[in-house]
Coordinates of N, CA, C and O and ligand atoms in Angstrom, one line a residue:
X1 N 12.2 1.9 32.3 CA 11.8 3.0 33.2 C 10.6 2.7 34.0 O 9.8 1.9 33.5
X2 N 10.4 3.3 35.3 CA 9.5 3.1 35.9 C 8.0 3.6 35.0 O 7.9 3.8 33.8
X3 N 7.3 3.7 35.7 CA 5.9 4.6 34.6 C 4.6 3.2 33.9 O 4.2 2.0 34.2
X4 N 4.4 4.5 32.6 CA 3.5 3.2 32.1 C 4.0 2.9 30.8 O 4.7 3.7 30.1
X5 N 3.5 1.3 30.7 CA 4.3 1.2 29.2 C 3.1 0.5 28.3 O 2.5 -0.6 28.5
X6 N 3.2 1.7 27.1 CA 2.7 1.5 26.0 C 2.8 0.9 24.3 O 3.5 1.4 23.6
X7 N 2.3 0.2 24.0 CA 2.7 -0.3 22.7 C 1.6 -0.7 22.3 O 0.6 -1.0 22.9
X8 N 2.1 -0.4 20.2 CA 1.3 -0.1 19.7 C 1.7 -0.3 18.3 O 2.8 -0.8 18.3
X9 N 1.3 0.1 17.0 CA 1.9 -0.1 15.4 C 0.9 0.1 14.4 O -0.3 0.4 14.7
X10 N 1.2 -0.2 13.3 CA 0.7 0.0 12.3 C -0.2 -1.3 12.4 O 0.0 -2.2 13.2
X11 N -1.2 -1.2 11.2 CA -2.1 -2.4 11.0 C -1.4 -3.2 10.8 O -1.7 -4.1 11.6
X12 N -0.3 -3.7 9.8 CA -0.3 -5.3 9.2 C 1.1 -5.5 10.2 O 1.3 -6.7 10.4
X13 N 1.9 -4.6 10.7 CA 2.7 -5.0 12.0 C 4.4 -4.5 11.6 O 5.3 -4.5 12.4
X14 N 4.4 -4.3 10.4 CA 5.7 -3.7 9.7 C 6.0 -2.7 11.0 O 6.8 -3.2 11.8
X15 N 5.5 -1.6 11.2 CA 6.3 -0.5 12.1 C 5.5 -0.9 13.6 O 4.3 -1.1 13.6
X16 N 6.3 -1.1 14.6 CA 5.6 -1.6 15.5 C 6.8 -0.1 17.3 O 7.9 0.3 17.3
X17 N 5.8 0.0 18.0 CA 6.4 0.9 18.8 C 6.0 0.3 20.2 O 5.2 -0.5 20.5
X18 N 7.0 1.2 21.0 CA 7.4 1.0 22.4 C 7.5 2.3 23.1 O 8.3 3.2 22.7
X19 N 6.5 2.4 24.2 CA 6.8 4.0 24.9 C 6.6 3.6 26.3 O 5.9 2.7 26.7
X20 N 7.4 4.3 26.8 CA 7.3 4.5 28.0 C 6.9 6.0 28.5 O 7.2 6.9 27.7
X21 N 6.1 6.3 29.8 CA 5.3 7.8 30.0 C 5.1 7.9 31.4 O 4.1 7.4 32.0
X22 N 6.0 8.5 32.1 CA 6.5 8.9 33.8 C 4.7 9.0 34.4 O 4.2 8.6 35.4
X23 N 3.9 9.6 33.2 CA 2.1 9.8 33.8 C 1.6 8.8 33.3 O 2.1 8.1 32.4
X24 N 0.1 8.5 34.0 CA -0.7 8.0 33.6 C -1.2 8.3 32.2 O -1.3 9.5 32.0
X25 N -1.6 7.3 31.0 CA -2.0 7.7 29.7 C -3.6 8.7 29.8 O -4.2 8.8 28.7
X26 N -4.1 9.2 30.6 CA -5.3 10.1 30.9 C -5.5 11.2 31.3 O -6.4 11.9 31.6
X27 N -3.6 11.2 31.3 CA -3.2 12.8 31.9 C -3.1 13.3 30.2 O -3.5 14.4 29.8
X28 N -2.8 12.7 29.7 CA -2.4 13.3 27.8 C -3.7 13.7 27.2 O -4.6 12.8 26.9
X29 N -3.8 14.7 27.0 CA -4.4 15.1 25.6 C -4.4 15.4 24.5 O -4.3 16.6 24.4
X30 N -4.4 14.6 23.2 CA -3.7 14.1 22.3 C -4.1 15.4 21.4 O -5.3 15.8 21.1
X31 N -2.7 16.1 20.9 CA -3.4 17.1 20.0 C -3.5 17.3 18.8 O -2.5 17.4 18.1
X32 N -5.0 17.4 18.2 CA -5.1 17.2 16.6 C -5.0 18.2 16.1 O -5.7 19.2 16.3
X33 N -4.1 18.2 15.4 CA -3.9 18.8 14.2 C -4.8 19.6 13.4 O -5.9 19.1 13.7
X34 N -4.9 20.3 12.9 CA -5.9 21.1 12.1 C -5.5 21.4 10.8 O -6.0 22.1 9.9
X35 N -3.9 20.5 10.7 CA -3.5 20.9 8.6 C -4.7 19.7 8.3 O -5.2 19.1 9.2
X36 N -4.8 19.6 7.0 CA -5.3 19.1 5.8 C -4.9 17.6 5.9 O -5.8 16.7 5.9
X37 N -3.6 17.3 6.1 CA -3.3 15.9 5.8 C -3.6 15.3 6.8 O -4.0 14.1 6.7
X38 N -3.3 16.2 8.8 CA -3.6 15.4 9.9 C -5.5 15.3 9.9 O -6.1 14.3 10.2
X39 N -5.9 16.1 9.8 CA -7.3 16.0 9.6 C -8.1 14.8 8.9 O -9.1 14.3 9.4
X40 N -7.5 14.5 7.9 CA -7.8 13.4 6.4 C -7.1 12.5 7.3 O -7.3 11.5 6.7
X41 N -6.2 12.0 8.6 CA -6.1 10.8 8.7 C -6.9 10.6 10.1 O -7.2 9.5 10.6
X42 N -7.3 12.0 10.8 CA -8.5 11.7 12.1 C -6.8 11.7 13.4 O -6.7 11.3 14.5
X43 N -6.2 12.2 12.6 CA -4.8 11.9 13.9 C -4.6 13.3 14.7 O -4.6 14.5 14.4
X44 N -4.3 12.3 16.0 CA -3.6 13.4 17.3 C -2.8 12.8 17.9 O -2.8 11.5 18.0
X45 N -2.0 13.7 18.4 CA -0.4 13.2 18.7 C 0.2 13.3 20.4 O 0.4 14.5 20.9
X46 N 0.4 12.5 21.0 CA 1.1 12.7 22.5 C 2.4 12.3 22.1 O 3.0 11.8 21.1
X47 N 2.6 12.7 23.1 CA 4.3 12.5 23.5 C 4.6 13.2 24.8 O 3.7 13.8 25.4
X48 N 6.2 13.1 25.4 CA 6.4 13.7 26.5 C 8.2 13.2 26.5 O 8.9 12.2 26.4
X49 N 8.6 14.7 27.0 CA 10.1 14.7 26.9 C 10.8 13.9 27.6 O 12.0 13.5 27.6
X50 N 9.8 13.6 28.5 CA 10.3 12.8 29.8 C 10.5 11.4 29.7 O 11.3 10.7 30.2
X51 N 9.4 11.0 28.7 CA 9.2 9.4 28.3 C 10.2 8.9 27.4 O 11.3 9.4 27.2
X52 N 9.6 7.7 26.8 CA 10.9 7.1 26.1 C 9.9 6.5 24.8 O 8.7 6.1 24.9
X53 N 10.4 6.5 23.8 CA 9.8 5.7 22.5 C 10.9 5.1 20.9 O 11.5 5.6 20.0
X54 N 10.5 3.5 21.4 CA 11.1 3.1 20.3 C 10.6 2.8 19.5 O 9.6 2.2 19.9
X55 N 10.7 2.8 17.7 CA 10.4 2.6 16.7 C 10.8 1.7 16.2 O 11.9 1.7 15.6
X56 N 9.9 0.3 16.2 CA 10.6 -0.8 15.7 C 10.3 -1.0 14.2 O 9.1 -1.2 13.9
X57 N 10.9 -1.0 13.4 CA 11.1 -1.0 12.0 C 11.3 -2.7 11.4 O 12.4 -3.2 11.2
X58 N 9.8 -3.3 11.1 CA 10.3 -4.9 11.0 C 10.7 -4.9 9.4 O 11.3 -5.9 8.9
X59 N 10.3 -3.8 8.5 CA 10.5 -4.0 7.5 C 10.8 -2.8 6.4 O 10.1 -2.4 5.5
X60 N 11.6 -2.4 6.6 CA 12.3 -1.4 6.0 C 11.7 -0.8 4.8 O 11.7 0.4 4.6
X61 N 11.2 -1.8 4.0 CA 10.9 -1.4 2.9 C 9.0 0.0 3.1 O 8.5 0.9 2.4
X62 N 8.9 -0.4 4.3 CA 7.3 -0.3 4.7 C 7.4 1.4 5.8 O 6.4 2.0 6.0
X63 N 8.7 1.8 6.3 CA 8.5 3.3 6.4 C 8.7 4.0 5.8 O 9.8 4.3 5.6
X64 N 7.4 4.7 5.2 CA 7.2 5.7 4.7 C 7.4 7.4 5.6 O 7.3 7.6 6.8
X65 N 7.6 8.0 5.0 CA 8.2 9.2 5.5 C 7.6 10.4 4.6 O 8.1 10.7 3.5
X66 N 6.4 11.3 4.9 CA 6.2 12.0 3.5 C 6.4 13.6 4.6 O 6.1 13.8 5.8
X67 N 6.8 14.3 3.8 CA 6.7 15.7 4.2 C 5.9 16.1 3.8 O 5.5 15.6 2.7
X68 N 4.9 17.7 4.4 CA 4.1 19.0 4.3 C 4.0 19.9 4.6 O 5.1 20.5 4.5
X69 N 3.3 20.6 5.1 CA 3.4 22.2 5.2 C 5.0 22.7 5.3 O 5.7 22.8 4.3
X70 N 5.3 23.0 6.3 CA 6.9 23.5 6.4 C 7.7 22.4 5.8 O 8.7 22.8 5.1
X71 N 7.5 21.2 5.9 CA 8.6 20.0 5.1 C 9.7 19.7 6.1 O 10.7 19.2 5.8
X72 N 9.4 20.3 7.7 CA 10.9 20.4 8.6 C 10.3 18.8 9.0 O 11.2 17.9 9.1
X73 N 9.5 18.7 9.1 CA 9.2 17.5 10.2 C 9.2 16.2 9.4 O 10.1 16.3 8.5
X74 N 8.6 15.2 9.3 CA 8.4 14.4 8.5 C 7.3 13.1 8.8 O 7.8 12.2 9.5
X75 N 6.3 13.0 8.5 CA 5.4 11.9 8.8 C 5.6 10.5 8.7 O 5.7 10.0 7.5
X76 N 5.9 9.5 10.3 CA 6.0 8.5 9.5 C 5.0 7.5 9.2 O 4.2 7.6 10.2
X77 N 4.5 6.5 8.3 CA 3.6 6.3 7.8 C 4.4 4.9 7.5 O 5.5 4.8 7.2
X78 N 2.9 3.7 7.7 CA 3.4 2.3 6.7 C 2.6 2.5 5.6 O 1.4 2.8 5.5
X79 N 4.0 2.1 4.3 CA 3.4 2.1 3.6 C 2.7 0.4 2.5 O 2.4 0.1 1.4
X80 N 2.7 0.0 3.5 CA 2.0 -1.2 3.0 C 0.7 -1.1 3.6 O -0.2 -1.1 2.8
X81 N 0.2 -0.9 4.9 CA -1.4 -1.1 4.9 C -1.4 0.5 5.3 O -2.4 0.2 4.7
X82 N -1.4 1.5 5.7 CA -1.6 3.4 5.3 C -1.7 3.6 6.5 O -2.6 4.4 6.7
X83 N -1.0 3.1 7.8 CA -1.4 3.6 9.2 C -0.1 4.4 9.5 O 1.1 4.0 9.5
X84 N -1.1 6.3 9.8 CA 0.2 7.0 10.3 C 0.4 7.0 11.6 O -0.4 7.3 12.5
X85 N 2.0 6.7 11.6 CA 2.2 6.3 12.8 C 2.4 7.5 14.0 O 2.2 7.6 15.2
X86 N 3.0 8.5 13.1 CA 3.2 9.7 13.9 C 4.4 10.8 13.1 O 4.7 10.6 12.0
X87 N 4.8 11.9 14.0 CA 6.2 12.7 13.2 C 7.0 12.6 13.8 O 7.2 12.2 14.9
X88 N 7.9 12.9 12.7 CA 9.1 12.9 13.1 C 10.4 14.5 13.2 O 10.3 15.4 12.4
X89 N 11.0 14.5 13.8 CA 11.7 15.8 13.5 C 13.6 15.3 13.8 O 14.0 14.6 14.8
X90 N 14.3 15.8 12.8 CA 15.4 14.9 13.3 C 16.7 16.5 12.7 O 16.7 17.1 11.6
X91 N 17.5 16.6 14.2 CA 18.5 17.8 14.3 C 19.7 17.1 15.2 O 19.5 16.5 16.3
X92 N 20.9 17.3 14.5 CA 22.2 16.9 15.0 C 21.7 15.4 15.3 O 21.6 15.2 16.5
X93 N 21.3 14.1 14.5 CA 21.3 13.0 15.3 C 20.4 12.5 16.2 O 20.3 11.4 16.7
X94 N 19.6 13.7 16.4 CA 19.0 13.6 17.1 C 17.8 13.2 16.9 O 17.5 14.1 16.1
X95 N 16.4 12.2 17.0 CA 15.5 12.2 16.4 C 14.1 12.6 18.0 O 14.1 12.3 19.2
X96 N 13.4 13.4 17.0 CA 12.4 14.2 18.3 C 10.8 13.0 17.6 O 10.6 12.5 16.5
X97 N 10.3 13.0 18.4 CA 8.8 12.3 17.5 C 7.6 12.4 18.5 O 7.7 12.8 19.6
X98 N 6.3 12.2 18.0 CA 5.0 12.2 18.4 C 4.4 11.5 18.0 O 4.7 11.5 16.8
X99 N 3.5 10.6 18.4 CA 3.0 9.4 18.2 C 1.1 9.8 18.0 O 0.3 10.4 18.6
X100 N 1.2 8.9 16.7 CA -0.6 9.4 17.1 C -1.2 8.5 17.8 O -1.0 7.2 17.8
X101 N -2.0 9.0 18.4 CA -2.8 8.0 19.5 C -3.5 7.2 19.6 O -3.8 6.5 20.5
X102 N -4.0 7.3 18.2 CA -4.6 6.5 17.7 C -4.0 4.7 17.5 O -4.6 3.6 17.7
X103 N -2.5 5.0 17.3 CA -2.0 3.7 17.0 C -1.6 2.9 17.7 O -0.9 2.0 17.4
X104 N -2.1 3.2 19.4 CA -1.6 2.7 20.7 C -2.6 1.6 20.9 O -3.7 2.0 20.7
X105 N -2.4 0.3 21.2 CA -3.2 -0.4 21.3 C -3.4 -1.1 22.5 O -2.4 -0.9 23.2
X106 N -4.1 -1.7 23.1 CA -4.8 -2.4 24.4 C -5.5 -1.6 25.3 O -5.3 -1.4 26.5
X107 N -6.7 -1.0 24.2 CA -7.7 0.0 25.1 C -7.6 1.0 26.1 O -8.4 1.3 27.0
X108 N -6.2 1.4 25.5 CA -5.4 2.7 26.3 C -6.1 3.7 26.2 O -6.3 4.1 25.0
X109 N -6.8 4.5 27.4 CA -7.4 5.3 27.4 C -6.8 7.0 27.7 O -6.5 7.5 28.8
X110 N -6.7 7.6 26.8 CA -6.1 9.2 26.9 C -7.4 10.3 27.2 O -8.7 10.2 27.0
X111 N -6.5 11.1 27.8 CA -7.4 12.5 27.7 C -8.2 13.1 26.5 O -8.0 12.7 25.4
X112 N -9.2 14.0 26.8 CA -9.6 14.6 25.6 C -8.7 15.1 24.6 O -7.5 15.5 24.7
X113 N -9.1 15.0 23.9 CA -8.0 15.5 22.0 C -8.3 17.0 22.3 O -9.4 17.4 22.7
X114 N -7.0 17.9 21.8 CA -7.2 18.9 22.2 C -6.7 19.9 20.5 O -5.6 19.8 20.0
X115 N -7.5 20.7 20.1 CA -7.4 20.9 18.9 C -5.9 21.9 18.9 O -5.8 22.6 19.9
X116 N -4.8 22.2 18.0 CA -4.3 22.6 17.9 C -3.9 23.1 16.5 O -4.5 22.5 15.6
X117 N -3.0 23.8 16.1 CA -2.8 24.6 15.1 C -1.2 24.9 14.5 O -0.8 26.0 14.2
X118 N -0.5 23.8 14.4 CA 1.1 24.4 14.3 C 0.9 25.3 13.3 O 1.7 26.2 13.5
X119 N 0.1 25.4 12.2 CA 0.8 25.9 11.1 C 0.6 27.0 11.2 O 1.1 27.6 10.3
X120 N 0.0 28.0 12.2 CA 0.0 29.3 12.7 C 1.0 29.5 13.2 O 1.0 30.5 13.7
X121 N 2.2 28.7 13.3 CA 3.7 28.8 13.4 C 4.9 29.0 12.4 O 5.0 28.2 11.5
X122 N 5.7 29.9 12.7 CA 6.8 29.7 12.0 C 7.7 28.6 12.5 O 7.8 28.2 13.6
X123 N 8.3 28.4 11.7 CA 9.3 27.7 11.4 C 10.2 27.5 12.4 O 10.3 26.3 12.6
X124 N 11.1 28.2 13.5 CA 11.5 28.2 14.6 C 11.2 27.9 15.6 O 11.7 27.2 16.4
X125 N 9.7 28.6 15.5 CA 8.9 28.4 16.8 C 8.3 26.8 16.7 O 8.5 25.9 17.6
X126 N 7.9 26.6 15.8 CA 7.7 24.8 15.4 C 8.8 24.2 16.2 O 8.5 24.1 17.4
X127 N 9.9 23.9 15.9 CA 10.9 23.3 16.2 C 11.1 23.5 17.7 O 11.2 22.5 18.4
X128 N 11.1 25.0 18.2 CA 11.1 25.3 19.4 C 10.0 24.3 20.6 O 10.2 23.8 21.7
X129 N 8.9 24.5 19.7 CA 7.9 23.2 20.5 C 8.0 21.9 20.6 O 7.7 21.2 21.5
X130 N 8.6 21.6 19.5 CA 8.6 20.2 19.3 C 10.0 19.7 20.1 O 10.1 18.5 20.3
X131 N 10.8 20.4 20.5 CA 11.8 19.9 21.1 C 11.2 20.1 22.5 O 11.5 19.1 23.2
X132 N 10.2 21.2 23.4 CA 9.9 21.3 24.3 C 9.1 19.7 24.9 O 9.4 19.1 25.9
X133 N 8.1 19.5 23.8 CA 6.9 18.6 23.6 C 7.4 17.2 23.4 O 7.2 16.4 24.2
X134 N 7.9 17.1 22.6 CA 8.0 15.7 21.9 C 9.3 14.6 22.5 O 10.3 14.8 23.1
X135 N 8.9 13.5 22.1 CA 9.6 12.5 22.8 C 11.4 12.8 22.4 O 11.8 13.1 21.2
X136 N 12.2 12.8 23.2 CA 13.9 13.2 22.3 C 14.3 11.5 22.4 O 13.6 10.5 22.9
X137 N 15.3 11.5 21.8 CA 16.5 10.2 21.9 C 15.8 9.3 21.2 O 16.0 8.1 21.3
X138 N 14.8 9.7 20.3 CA 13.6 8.4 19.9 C 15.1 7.3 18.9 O 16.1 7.5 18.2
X139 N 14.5 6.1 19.6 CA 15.1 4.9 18.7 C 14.4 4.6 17.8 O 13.3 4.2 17.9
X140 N 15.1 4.7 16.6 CA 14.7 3.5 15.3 C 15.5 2.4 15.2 O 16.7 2.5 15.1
X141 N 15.1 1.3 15.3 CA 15.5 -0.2 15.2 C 15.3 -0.4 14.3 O 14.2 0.1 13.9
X142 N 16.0 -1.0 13.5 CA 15.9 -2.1 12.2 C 15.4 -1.0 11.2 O 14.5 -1.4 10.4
X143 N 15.8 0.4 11.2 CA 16.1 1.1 10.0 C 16.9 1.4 8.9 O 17.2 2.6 8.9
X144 N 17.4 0.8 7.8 CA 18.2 0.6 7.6 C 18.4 1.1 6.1 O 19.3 0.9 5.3
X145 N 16.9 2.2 6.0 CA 17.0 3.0 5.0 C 17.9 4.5 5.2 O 18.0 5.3 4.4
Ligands
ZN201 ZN1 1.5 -1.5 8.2

């Protein structure tokens, strides 16, 4: 796709990603989290429905997946060197995701981090966002868990 293209992964290289983003990366303001576990990793999350993001999976053994608060969504995470990479949300086949921004690499510069609060959400409304928000059609390559 036309746009900008981003890539980025985990530290030792196991989960490795691919995005594409119709904006500039300085239009996004990455938003952090305020549960407990996004806090404890310092992570905020962009995405955009419009873009494209593939999840390259070099080593199967190494995506970690843990659930929390609600348990709809699911974090994915390497679990060989502890870099989260972002969530996940997956309905009819469909996989929805958010990348934290942190794991974008070559001095990609984003907007201010902008504090947010899902868990003052129910359960619907969650989902209802995240399909608004979040990347759709996300690819996993070489998943084969
Ligand atoms: Zn890793």
């Amino acid at each position: 796709m036309d746009g900008y293209h981003l890539r980025g992964g985990c530290h030792c290289g196991a989960l490795r990603i691919d995005i594409g983003l119709p904006r500039p990366p300085e239009t996004y303001g990455p938003r952090a989290c305020d549960c407990d576990f996004c806090r404890k990793h310092g992570a905020a999350y962009f995405s955009d429905p419009d873009g494209s993001l593939r999840v390259m999976v070099g080593d199967a053994r190494f995506l970690g997946r843990y659930r929390q608060g609600s348990g709809i969504a699911e974090c994915l995470l390497c679990t060989n060197c502890g870099v989260l990479l972002g969530v996940a949300y997956r309905e009819d086949e469909r996989l929805y995701a958010a990348i934290n921004y942190r794991v974008v690499e070559g001095g990609v510069v984003f907007g201010e981090a902008q504090p947010v609060s899902p868990k003052t959400l129910t359960a619907n409304e969650k989902v209802r966002r995240w399909k608004a928000l979040w990347f759709a059609d996300v690819a996993l390559v070489g998943d084969s868990a």
